[in-house]
Amino acid sequence: MTSMMLKEAVSATECVALQLASDTERHVELGRTLRDTPFSTALTVARGSSDHAANYCAYLIMARLGRVVASLPMSLLTLNKSPLQTRDTLTIAISQSGQSPDVVEPIRYFREGGATTIALVNEIDSPLAHAAEWAMPLHAGREQSVAATKSFITSLVAGARLVAHWQNDPELLAGLQALPDALREASRADWSAAIEVLAPAKNIMVVGRGISFPIALEAALKFKETSALQAEAFSGAEIKHGPMALIEDGYPLLIFATRGPTQASLLQLAREMRERGARVLLAAPADVAERDLTLPTAATPDLDPIVAVQAFYVMAAKLAAARGMDPDRPRHLSKVTKTS
């Protein structure tokens, strides 16, 4: 029986196509506003998978626009009631439901203080959408599986779209338009080799670096959520600072070596971990001979994480079934989580 998680992950292609065909003038207007507005501070506000999408958006902003972006610890406002300075601040929230108080309250606080506030949100008639100055719909449609897939992918696309219009970059904008075809191809990637290794596994380390690190974070969360597999995500630059002690014969590592300046170091890490006895699952593009899993690619390397996570989701849904789990109904979890 095909899980709802798998169906929704595959449907991300149509959701992304819909998003890219919608709200174009509003995105152009937002990009123009961002170019014309000076910011001394830029923040993201999100939880769970949405926070991983926020990390990706923040990386693009820092790499392409040179603005330092930090993730806001929401408890500073919701619990500590700290008097944070809001002037000349850009605050970006990402959420599927737009209902969690600890995401809504900071956006409301910063907007009332004069900040530029943006909500990338699936439920456009939600408290978060109403709280933000700019509410930009994800167009993922209703998501029934507890495990977020299509809403995560559309969140990544929305973040990249925001950056593309802010930067007014024709290459990135064109790359976004080519994403539906790339996602369709990614959903057909054969990652069965990973299922053979991970079906009996008890733990796994998921590794990325730079622009691929948010995908490692998301993959580790999905392993825990849908397969009850203890998973930790690390940057490839951090492995030798302590996590190396976990490596023993047969210890599984999934390494996302997407294209870009961090790829060479991740390929070298894969070689070193194999020498130490780890069972490495190296996910890399087709031109990397030592890969174990083929990573699909997008029109530009900055969009590669979006198609990479599509290939991962299809595997993760099948892995859950192989481990006797129902990915649509993880233990102790519900679709909407409200924290303060």
Tab-separated table of C-alpha atoms in Angstrom, residues 75-256:
chain	number	residue	atom	x	y	z
A	75	SER	CA	11.455	32.107	23.698
A	76	LEU	CA	13.246	35.446	24.007
A	77	LEU	CA	9.897	37.012	23.148
A	78	THR	CA	7.295	34.397	24.057
A	79	LEU	CA	8.713	33.505	27.496
A	80	ASN	CA	11.440	35.996	28.431
A	81	LYS	CA	9.579	39.033	27.066
A	82	SER	CA	12.942	40.525	26.069
A	83	PRO	CA	12.832	44.095	24.704
A	84	LEU	CA	14.407	43.305	21.336
A	85	GLN	CA	15.235	46.152	18.978
A	86	THR	CA	13.072	45.958	15.853
A	87	ARG	CA	14.187	49.005	13.881
A	88	ASP	CA	15.762	48.296	10.465
A	89	THR	CA	15.073	44.576	10.843
A	90	LEU	CA	13.960	42.010	8.275
A	91	THR	CA	12.108	39.069	9.817
A	92	ILE	CA	11.166	35.999	7.752
A	93	ALA	CA	8.848	33.328	9.145
A	94	ILE	CA	8.224	29.967	7.485
A	95	SER	CA	5.331	27.715	8.477
A	96	GLN	CA	2.993	25.127	7.013
A	97	SER	CA	0.032	25.801	9.309
A	98	GLY	CA	0.785	29.358	10.410
A	99	GLN	CA	-0.787	28.603	13.779
A	100	SER	CA	1.965	28.077	16.346
A	101	PRO	CA	1.991	30.967	18.846
A	102	ASP	CA	5.793	31.022	19.120
A	103	VAL	CA	6.033	31.744	15.396
A	104	VAL	CA	3.107	34.163	15.191
A	105	GLU	CA	3.969	36.288	18.243
A	106	PRO	CA	7.486	37.302	17.107
A	107	ILE	CA	6.217	38.334	13.676
A	108	ARG	CA	3.494	40.410	15.283
A	109	TYR	CA	6.035	41.958	17.701
A	110	PHE	CA	8.515	42.873	14.981
A	111	ARG	CA	5.854	44.257	12.655
A	112	GLU	CA	4.450	46.471	15.401
A	113	GLY	CA	8.002	47.704	15.977
A	114	GLY	CA	8.387	48.771	12.343
A	115	ALA	CA	10.318	45.794	10.960
A	116	THR	CA	9.745	44.355	7.508
A	117	THR	CA	7.986	41.044	8.123
A	118	ILE	CA	7.517	38.204	5.632
A	119	ALA	CA	5.586	34.960	6.121
A	120	LEU	CA	6.150	32.073	3.722
A	121	VAL	CA	3.095	30.082	4.740
A	122	ASN	CA	0.906	27.358	3.304
A	123	GLU	CA	-2.290	28.313	5.140
A	124	ILE	CA	-2.768	31.823	3.817
A	125	ASP	CA	-5.816	32.403	6.051
A	126	SER	CA	-3.889	31.798	9.274
A	127	PRO	CA	-2.751	33.882	12.272
A	128	LEU	CA	0.797	34.048	10.898
A	129	ALA	CA	-0.322	35.228	7.465
A	130	HIS	CA	-2.456	37.928	9.064
A	131	ALA	CA	0.370	39.003	11.385
A	132	ALA	CA	2.956	39.560	8.620
A	133	GLU	CA	3.181	42.538	6.323
A	134	TRP	CA	4.002	40.241	3.403
A	135	ALA	CA	2.236	36.863	3.365
A	136	MET	CA	3.480	34.726	0.483
A	137	PRO	CA	1.555	31.455	-0.069
A	138	LEU	CA	3.413	28.185	-0.594
A	139	HIS	CA	0.582	26.647	-2.672
A	140	ALA	CA	1.316	23.147	-1.333
A	141	GLY	CA	-2.366	22.408	-0.788
A	142	ARG	CA	-3.630	20.394	2.148
A	143	GLU	CA	-1.046	18.028	3.584
A	144	GLN	CA	-2.529	14.975	5.309
A	145	SER	CA	0.547	12.988	6.280
A	146	VAL	CA	2.086	14.096	9.577
A	147	ALA	CA	5.488	14.007	7.890
A	148	ALA	CA	5.866	17.252	5.939
A	149	THR	CA	7.148	16.726	2.395
A	150	LYS	CA	5.498	18.856	-0.276
A	151	SER	CA	5.163	21.771	2.144
A	152	PHE	CA	8.902	21.549	2.904
A	153	ILE	CA	9.826	21.474	-0.766
A	154	THR	CA	7.551	24.425	-1.544
A	155	SER	CA	9.081	26.269	1.438
A	156	LEU	CA	12.549	25.784	-0.060
A	157	VAL	CA	11.267	27.060	-3.394
A	158	ALA	CA	9.596	30.073	-1.766
A	159	GLY	CA	12.843	30.953	0.018
A	160	ALA	CA	14.852	30.678	-3.199
A	161	ARG	CA	12.199	32.674	-5.044
A	162	LEU	CA	12.383	35.437	-2.444
A	163	VAL	CA	16.160	35.624	-2.876
A	164	ALA	CA	15.967	35.516	-6.678
A	165	HIS	CA	13.594	38.487	-6.808
A	166	TRP	CA	15.502	40.358	-4.093
A	167	GLN	CA	18.723	39.912	-6.050
A	168	ASN	CA	16.872	40.305	-9.367
A	169	ASP	CA	18.998	37.475	-10.744
A	170	PRO	CA	17.869	36.176	-14.168
A	171	GLU	CA	19.835	32.913	-13.873
A	172	LEU	CA	18.299	31.949	-10.534
A	173	LEU	CA	14.828	32.962	-11.720
A	174	ALA	CA	15.231	30.814	-14.832
A	175	GLY	CA	16.511	27.937	-12.723
A	176	LEU	CA	13.411	28.107	-10.570
A	177	GLN	CA	11.167	27.824	-13.616
A	178	ALA	CA	12.963	24.599	-14.584
A	179	LEU	CA	12.435	23.029	-11.148
A	180	PRO	CA	9.221	21.072	-11.888
A	181	ASP	CA	10.974	18.972	-14.515
A	182	ALA	CA	13.961	18.435	-12.222
A	183	LEU	CA	11.680	17.392	-9.362
A	184	ARG	CA	9.806	14.982	-11.592
A	185	GLU	CA	13.090	13.339	-12.522
A	186	ALA	CA	14.228	13.292	-8.874
A	187	SER	CA	11.112	11.398	-7.804
A	188	ARG	CA	12.249	8.549	-10.067
A	189	ALA	CA	15.749	8.272	-8.556
A	190	ASP	CA	16.673	4.748	-7.442
A	191	TRP	CA	17.894	4.873	-3.841
A	192	SER	CA	17.092	1.242	-3.062
A	193	ALA	CA	20.717	0.709	-1.992
A	194	ALA	CA	20.027	2.953	0.997
A	195	ILE	CA	17.004	0.891	2.041
A	196	GLU	CA	19.095	-2.293	2.066
A	197	VAL	CA	21.581	-0.686	4.449
A	198	LEU	CA	19.127	1.186	6.667
A	199	ALA	CA	16.221	-1.248	7.061
A	200	PRO	CA	18.069	-3.128	9.855
A	201	ALA	CA	19.995	-0.103	11.190
A	202	LYS	CA	19.662	1.316	14.713
A	203	ASN	CA	21.272	4.686	14.081
A	204	ILE	CA	22.706	6.890	11.360
A	205	MET	CA	24.716	10.058	10.953
A	206	VAL	CA	23.550	12.431	8.198
A	207	VAL	CA	26.136	14.826	6.837
A	208	GLY	CA	26.016	17.933	4.668
A	209	ARG	CA	27.919	21.173	4.502
A	210	GLY	CA	27.101	24.682	3.399
A	211	ILE	CA	23.986	24.740	1.276
A	212	SER	CA	23.413	20.984	1.721
A	213	PHE	CA	23.443	21.083	5.533
A	214	PRO	CA	19.747	22.084	5.834
A	215	ILE	CA	18.908	18.943	3.845
A	216	ALA	CA	20.967	16.830	6.239
A	217	LEU	CA	18.992	18.333	9.127
A	218	GLU	CA	15.716	17.546	7.403
A	219	ALA	CA	16.784	13.994	6.522
A	220	ALA	CA	17.785	13.286	10.128
A	221	LEU	CA	14.407	14.549	11.346
A	222	LYS	CA	12.539	12.376	8.852
A	223	PHE	CA	14.556	9.272	9.811
A	224	LYS	CA	13.492	9.770	13.428
A	225	GLU	CA	9.943	10.768	12.605
A	226	THR	CA	9.000	8.135	10.038
A	227	SER	CA	11.343	5.194	10.699
A	228	ALA	CA	12.095	5.520	14.436
A	229	LEU	CA	15.752	5.528	13.426
A	230	GLN	CA	18.068	7.447	15.754
A	231	ALA	CA	19.649	10.015	13.465
A	232	GLU	CA	21.932	12.978	14.003
A	233	ALA	CA	22.870	15.625	11.468
A	234	PHE	CA	26.309	17.187	11.352
A	235	SER	CA	28.181	19.564	9.120
A	236	GLY	CA	31.040	17.823	7.374
A	237	ALA	CA	33.325	20.394	8.975
A	238	GLU	CA	32.294	19.243	12.481
A	239	ILE	CA	32.707	15.465	12.198
A	240	LYS	CA	36.287	15.494	13.489
A	241	HIS	CA	35.395	17.670	16.475
A	242	GLY	CA	33.795	14.856	18.456
A	243	PRO	CA	31.248	12.920	16.375
A	244	MET	CA	34.143	10.870	14.940
A	245	ALA	CA	34.140	8.889	18.210
A	246	LEU	CA	30.801	7.332	17.208
A	247	ILE	CA	32.245	5.715	14.091
A	248	GLU	CA	32.742	1.966	14.248
A	249	ASP	CA	32.650	-0.872	11.724
A	250	GLY	CA	29.412	-0.744	9.789
A	251	TYR	CA	28.211	2.583	11.264
A	252	PRO	CA	25.966	4.116	8.564
A	253	LEU	CA	26.579	7.625	7.232
A	254	LEU	CA	24.461	9.373	4.613
A	255	ILE	CA	26.459	12.193	3.024
A	256	PHE	CA	24.773	14.793	0.799
